[in-house]
């Protein structure tokens, strides 16, 4: 089962995707043309567009320039988005001109609002002790547009979000916040490909070699996600309850069990040994949709 906010969004949007970039680590100077280099150059920068429901990458782009800003990837992102999609991104992608283009393309977005955001309040949609939902004007000239600023106080701290969905009924404030927090799934994906699957180490100095290693790492990532999803289904648990890392590390023990003639079914083996293999995550307290719905309950006002 999907998290409730994603299940809610999937019924309303054609895509639910998050984009983010990550700088690749340094190349090894002991190889090829880099042996005489004084410094370890960085391998470049990658940007991914991740489907938040399947956790699989829709697109992955590579730039050999490690200083490439997230803004450089906007044209490629815009080219692949579907009308009716929901796009979630972080502060590094803030661009009022692009916001206008997203709205014109009928793409809904959710992002964080910068602390120094200059805006003019057009209308207050909802206000309580813990929530503010405002229509605001941002930008100037051709970039001037009406957006929605959702602010929520959680544990004494205010969090602010921007969206181009102006209808509070179509996108309630609780879902604005809960869906944005699902953006962290793309951070999880980068952690898996870089730390777990080894993309933090590059064994070729040429751009083509880096690209080959990049794609050759994202492919087993996709297989690993599908494998984890199958284990979650066998255990009748949400995907988030299963540790992708421990599923990966458990492949060794499955291989040994195969050699001993004990099993040939990977999913059945992992599901039957989920507890001793540490596949089930420990439950943690976190901001949930239920809590957000309580915070934004109109009864409070």
Short mmCIF file of C-alpha atoms in Angstrom, two decimals:
data_model
loop_
_atom_site.label_atom_id
_atom_site.label_comp_id
_atom_site.label_asym_id
_atom_site.label_seq_id
_atom_site.Cartn_x
_atom_site.Cartn_y
_atom_site.Cartn_z
CA UNK A 1 0.00 0.00 0.00
CA UNK A 2 1.06 3.56 -0.73
CA UNK A 3 1.31 6.26 1.93
CA UNK A 4 -2.18 7.85 2.18
CA UNK A 5 -1.06 11.19 0.71
CA UNK A 6 0.41 9.47 -2.37
CA UNK A 7 -2.68 7.29 -2.80
CA UNK A 8 -4.78 10.47 -2.62
CA UNK A 9 -2.58 12.25 -5.17
CA UNK A 10 -2.38 9.32 -7.59
CA UNK A 11 -6.14 9.54 -8.13
CA UNK A 12 -5.83 13.24 -9.04
CA UNK A 13 -2.61 13.66 -11.04
CA UNK A 14 -1.18 11.99 -14.14
CA UNK A 15 2.31 11.85 -12.57
CA UNK A 16 3.67 12.37 -9.08
CA UNK A 17 7.37 13.08 -9.51
CA UNK A 18 10.23 14.73 -7.64
CA UNK A 19 13.38 16.17 -9.16
CA UNK A 20 16.71 16.83 -7.50
CA UNK A 21 20.40 16.94 -8.34
CA UNK A 22 23.48 15.49 -6.71
CA UNK A 23 27.17 16.22 -7.24
CA UNK A 24 29.19 13.10 -8.00
CA UNK A 25 32.29 12.31 -5.97
CA UNK A 26 35.91 12.72 -6.97
CA UNK A 27 37.54 10.62 -9.65
CA UNK A 28 40.51 8.48 -8.69
CA UNK A 29 43.81 9.98 -9.88
CA UNK A 30 45.51 6.59 -10.03
CA UNK A 31 43.85 5.76 -13.32
CA UNK A 32 44.21 6.75 -16.97
CA UNK A 33 44.72 10.36 -17.97
CA UNK A 34 44.34 11.60 -14.38
CA UNK A 35 47.57 10.13 -13.03
CA UNK A 36 49.49 13.38 -13.45
CA UNK A 37 46.68 15.63 -12.19
CA UNK A 38 47.33 17.69 -9.06
CA UNK A 39 43.80 17.37 -7.70
CA UNK A 40 41.05 14.77 -7.77
CA UNK A 41 38.44 16.30 -10.13
CA UNK A 42 34.78 15.70 -9.36
CA UNK A 43 32.98 13.31 -11.70
CA UNK A 44 30.19 15.75 -12.59
CA UNK A 45 26.56 16.15 -11.58
CA UNK A 46 23.46 14.04 -12.07
CA UNK A 47 19.80 14.99 -11.85
CA UNK A 48 16.95 12.52 -11.56
CA UNK A 49 13.20 12.69 -12.01
CA UNK A 50 11.78 10.09 -9.63
CA UNK A 51 8.28 8.62 -9.66
CA UNK A 52 7.27 8.88 -6.00
CA UNK A 53 4.72 6.06 -6.19
CA UNK A 54 7.03 3.42 -7.71
CA UNK A 55 10.28 5.02 -6.44
CA UNK A 56 11.76 4.33 -9.86
CA UNK A 57 13.59 6.96 -11.93
CA UNK A 58 11.66 8.26 -14.94
CA UNK A 59 14.75 10.06 -16.25
CA UNK A 60 18.37 10.53 -15.20
CA UNK A 61 20.53 13.27 -16.72
CA UNK A 62 24.28 13.78 -16.49
CA UNK A 63 26.41 16.93 -16.72
CA UNK A 64 30.22 16.59 -16.74
CA UNK A 65 30.47 20.02 -15.06
CA UNK A 66 30.31 19.40 -11.27
CA UNK A 67 29.50 23.10 -10.74
CA UNK A 68 26.34 22.83 -12.85
CA UNK A 69 23.44 24.47 -11.00
CA UNK A 70 20.10 22.73 -10.66
CA UNK A 71 18.60 25.48 -12.82
CA UNK A 72 20.54 24.15 -15.83
CA UNK A 73 18.33 21.05 -15.91
CA UNK A 74 14.98 22.84 -16.08
CA UNK A 75 14.63 22.62 -19.88
CA UNK A 76 15.16 18.87 -19.79
CA UNK A 77 12.70 18.46 -16.93
CA UNK A 78 10.03 20.60 -18.60
CA UNK A 79 10.36 18.60 -21.82
CA UNK A 80 9.27 15.32 -20.20
CA UNK A 81 6.51 16.44 -17.82
CA UNK A 82 2.94 15.47 -18.63
CA UNK A 83 -0.04 17.83 -18.41
CA UNK A 84 -1.80 17.19 -15.11
CA UNK A 85 1.41 16.13 -13.35
CA UNK A 86 2.44 17.01 -9.80
CA UNK A 87 6.10 18.05 -9.52
CA UNK A 88 7.88 18.41 -6.17
CA UNK A 89 11.28 20.08 -5.83
CA UNK A 90 13.49 21.92 -3.35
CA UNK A 91 14.71 25.49 -3.04
CA UNK A 92 17.51 25.12 -5.58
CA UNK A 93 14.97 25.05 -8.41
CA UNK A 94 13.18 28.30 -7.46
CA UNK A 95 12.64 30.22 -10.69
CA UNK A 96 9.61 32.49 -11.20
CA UNK A 97 9.89 32.32 -15.00
CA UNK A 98 9.76 28.51 -14.86
CA UNK A 99 6.84 28.69 -12.42
CA UNK A 100 4.87 30.58 -15.08
CA UNK A 101 5.74 27.92 -17.66
CA UNK A 102 4.72 25.09 -15.32
CA UNK A 103 1.34 26.70 -14.76
CA UNK A 104 0.88 27.22 -18.51
CA UNK A 105 1.74 23.54 -19.08
CA UNK A 106 -0.91 22.53 -16.50
CA UNK A 107 1.70 21.09 -14.16
CA UNK A 108 1.09 21.55 -10.44
CA UNK A 109 4.18 22.09 -8.31
CA UNK A 110 5.01 22.13 -4.60
CA UNK A 111 8.25 23.57 -3.26
CA UNK A 112 9.61 25.23 -0.16
CA UNK A 113 9.39 29.00 0.14
CA UNK A 114 12.62 30.91 0.64
CA UNK A 115 12.97 32.84 3.88
CA UNK A 116 13.62 36.07 2.00
CA UNK A 117 10.75 35.59 -0.45
CA UNK A 118 9.29 38.96 -1.46
CA UNK A 119 5.53 38.80 -1.86
CA UNK A 120 2.29 40.72 -1.45
CA UNK A 121 -0.70 39.06 0.19
CA UNK A 122 -3.74 39.03 -2.11
CA UNK A 123 -6.09 37.06 0.11
CA UNK A 124 -6.12 34.89 3.23
CA UNK A 125 -7.77 31.54 2.55
CA UNK A 126 -7.40 30.11 6.04
CA UNK A 127 -5.71 31.06 9.28
CA UNK A 128 -5.39 29.39 12.69
CA UNK A 129 -2.84 29.14 15.47
CA UNK A 130 -0.82 26.56 13.52
CA UNK A 131 -1.72 27.18 9.86
CA UNK A 132 -1.71 30.06 7.40
CA UNK A 133 -2.95 29.57 3.84
CA UNK A 134 -2.48 32.69 1.69
CA UNK A 135 -2.80 33.74 -1.93
CA UNK A 136 0.23 35.89 -2.72
CA UNK A 137 1.70 37.85 -5.62
CA UNK A 138 5.35 37.13 -6.43
CA UNK A 139 7.73 38.26 -9.16
CA UNK A 140 7.47 41.28 -11.42
CA UNK A 141 6.71 42.05 -15.05
CA UNK A 142 6.10 38.93 -17.16
CA UNK A 143 7.08 36.77 -14.17
CA UNK A 144 4.46 38.25 -11.84
CA UNK A 145 2.00 35.57 -10.81
CA UNK A 146 -0.45 34.51 -8.14
CA UNK A 147 0.75 31.61 -6.00
CA UNK A 148 -0.33 29.99 -2.78
CA UNK A 149 1.78 30.18 0.37
CA UNK A 150 1.05 27.48 2.96
CA UNK A 151 2.67 27.91 6.37
CA UNK A 152 2.38 25.35 9.14
CA UNK A 153 3.78 25.34 12.67
CA UNK A 154 5.09 22.03 13.93
CA UNK A 155 6.84 21.69 17.30
CA UNK A 156 7.17 25.45 17.57
CA UNK A 157 8.77 25.93 14.15
CA UNK A 158 7.09 27.38 11.04
CA UNK A 159 7.49 25.62 7.68
CA UNK A 160 6.55 27.43 4.44
CA UNK A 161 5.59 25.97 1.07
CA UNK A 162 4.64 27.36 -2.35
CA UNK A 163 2.27 25.87 -4.89
CA UNK A 164 0.55 27.06 -8.04
CA UNK A 165 -2.64 25.19 -7.09
CA UNK A 166 -4.79 28.06 -5.85
CA UNK A 167 -7.87 26.03 -4.94
CA UNK A 168 -7.74 24.95 -1.30
CA UNK A 169 -10.37 22.27 -1.99
CA UNK A 170 -8.35 20.68 -4.80
CA UNK A 171 -5.14 20.67 -2.73
CA UNK A 172 -5.78 21.10 1.03
CA UNK A 173 -2.90 22.49 3.13
CA UNK A 174 -2.33 19.18 4.93
CA UNK A 175 -1.65 17.48 1.58
CA UNK A 176 0.66 20.30 0.44
CA UNK A 177 2.91 19.58 3.42
CA UNK A 178 2.59 15.79 3.43
CA UNK A 179 3.32 15.52 -0.30
CA UNK A 180 6.33 17.81 -0.05
CA UNK A 181 7.76 15.60 2.70
CA UNK A 182 7.58 12.69 0.26
CA UNK A 183 10.29 14.51 -1.72
CA UNK A 184 12.75 12.87 0.65
CA UNK A 185 12.33 9.65 -1.35
CA UNK A 186 14.67 11.02 -4.01
CA UNK A 187 17.28 11.67 -1.30
CA UNK A 188 16.87 8.01 -0.29
CA UNK A 189 17.44 7.00 -3.92
CA UNK A 190 20.69 8.98 -4.12
CA UNK A 191 21.88 7.46 -0.84
CA UNK A 192 21.28 3.97 -2.23
CA UNK A 193 23.03 4.48 -5.57
CA UNK A 194 25.98 6.38 -4.08
CA UNK A 195 26.59 4.72 -0.73
CA UNK A 196 25.11 1.23 -1.08
CA UNK A 197 25.67 0.51 -4.77
CA UNK A 198 29.06 2.19 -5.03
CA UNK A 199 28.51 5.30 -7.17
CA UNK A 200 30.71 7.19 -4.71
CA UNK A 201 33.76 5.59 -6.36
CA UNK A 202 34.65 5.98 -10.02
CA UNK A 203 37.01 3.64 -11.81
CA UNK A 204 37.33 5.53 -15.10
CA UNK A 205 38.40 9.11 -15.75
CA UNK A 206 36.82 9.61 -19.19
CA UNK A 207 33.34 11.09 -19.47
CA UNK A 208 32.10 8.02 -21.32
CA UNK A 209 33.40 5.76 -18.54
CA UNK A 210 31.62 7.86 -15.91
CA UNK A 211 28.38 7.66 -17.91
CA UNK A 212 28.67 3.88 -18.24
CA UNK A 213 29.14 3.52 -14.48
CA UNK A 214 26.27 5.92 -13.82
CA UNK A 215 23.74 3.96 -15.89
CA UNK A 216 25.13 0.63 -14.73
CA UNK A 217 24.38 1.68 -11.14
CA UNK A 218 20.86 3.02 -11.70
CA UNK A 219 19.81 -0.23 -13.41
CA UNK A 220 20.48 -2.46 -10.35
CA UNK A 221 18.90 0.29 -8.23
CA UNK A 222 15.66 -0.20 -10.19
CA UNK A 223 15.91 -3.98 -9.81
CA UNK A 224 16.55 -3.60 -6.07
CA UNK A 225 13.51 -1.34 -5.65
CA UNK A 226 11.30 -3.84 -7.47
CA UNK A 227 12.71 -6.64 -5.32
CA UNK A 228 12.03 -4.69 -2.13
CA UNK A 229 8.51 -3.94 -3.34
CA UNK A 230 7.91 -7.65 -3.95
CA UNK A 231 9.10 -8.47 -0.42
CA UNK A 232 6.84 -5.77 1.01
CA UNK A 233 3.90 -7.24 -0.90
CA UNK A 234 4.68 -10.75 0.35
CA UNK A 235 4.76 -9.44 3.93
CA UNK A 236 1.69 -7.22 3.35
CA UNK A 237 3.68 -4.21 4.54
CA UNK A 238 4.18 -0.72 3.07
CA UNK A 239 7.34 -0.30 1.01
CA UNK A 240 8.63 2.22 3.58
CA UNK A 241 8.55 -0.48 6.28
CA UNK A 242 11.19 -2.56 4.46
CA UNK A 243 14.91 -1.72 4.52
CA UNK A 244 16.24 -1.57 0.95
CA UNK A 245 19.79 -1.81 2.29
CA UNK A 246 19.10 -5.00 4.25
CA UNK A 247 17.32 -6.56 1.26
CA UNK A 248 20.49 -5.92 -0.73
CA UNK A 249 22.77 -7.32 1.98
CA UNK A 250 20.52 -10.38 2.39
CA UNK A 251 21.23 -11.51 -1.19
CA UNK A 252 24.47 -13.06 0.06
CA UNK A 253 22.61 -15.24 2.58
CA UNK A 254 20.09 -16.26 -0.08
CA UNK A 255 22.99 -17.32 -2.32
CA UNK A 256 24.40 -19.48 0.46
CA UNK A 257 20.98 -21.03 1.07
CA UNK A 258 20.74 -21.87 -2.64
CA UNK A 259 24.14 -23.59 -2.54
CA UNK A 260 22.97 -25.64 0.42
CA UNK A 261 19.88 -26.70 -1.55
CA UNK A 262 17.48 -25.06 0.93
CA UNK A 263 15.62 -22.74 -1.47
CA UNK A 264 15.32 -21.44 -5.00
CA UNK A 265 12.69 -18.74 -4.38
CA UNK A 266 14.26 -15.39 -3.51
CA UNK A 267 11.05 -13.57 -2.48
CA UNK A 268 9.80 -16.45 -0.36
CA UNK A 269 13.20 -16.78 1.36
CA UNK A 270 13.44 -13.09 2.20
CA UNK A 271 9.84 -12.90 3.42
CA UNK A 272 10.21 -16.01 5.61
CA UNK A 273 13.44 -14.68 7.15
CA UNK A 274 12.52 -10.99 7.28
CA UNK A 275 13.03 -10.64 11.02
CA UNK A 276 16.40 -12.43 11.44
CA UNK A 277 17.72 -10.70 8.31
CA UNK A 278 16.68 -7.30 9.69
CA UNK A 279 14.46 -6.40 6.72
CA UNK A 280 11.78 -4.72 8.83
CA UNK A 281 12.57 -1.16 9.87
CA UNK A 282 12.08 0.05 13.41
CA UNK A 283 9.04 2.31 13.65
CA UNK A 284 9.87 5.98 14.11
CA UNK A 285 7.74 8.91 15.10
CA UNK A 286 7.39 11.37 12.24
CA UNK A 287 5.05 13.99 10.91
CA UNK A 288 2.12 12.05 9.46
CA UNK A 289 -0.82 12.98 7.28
CA UNK A 290 -3.15 12.25 10.20
CA UNK A 291 -1.33 14.77 12.40
CA UNK A 292 -1.34 17.34 9.59
CA UNK A 293 -5.08 16.88 9.12
CA UNK A 294 -5.54 17.51 12.85
CA UNK A 295 -3.40 20.65 12.66
CA UNK A 296 -5.38 21.98 9.71
CA UNK A 297 -8.80 21.01 11.04
CA UNK A 298 -11.15 24.02 10.63
CA UNK A 299 -12.68 23.24 14.05
CA UNK A 300 -9.52 24.69 15.58
CA UNK A 301 -10.27 28.13 14.14
#
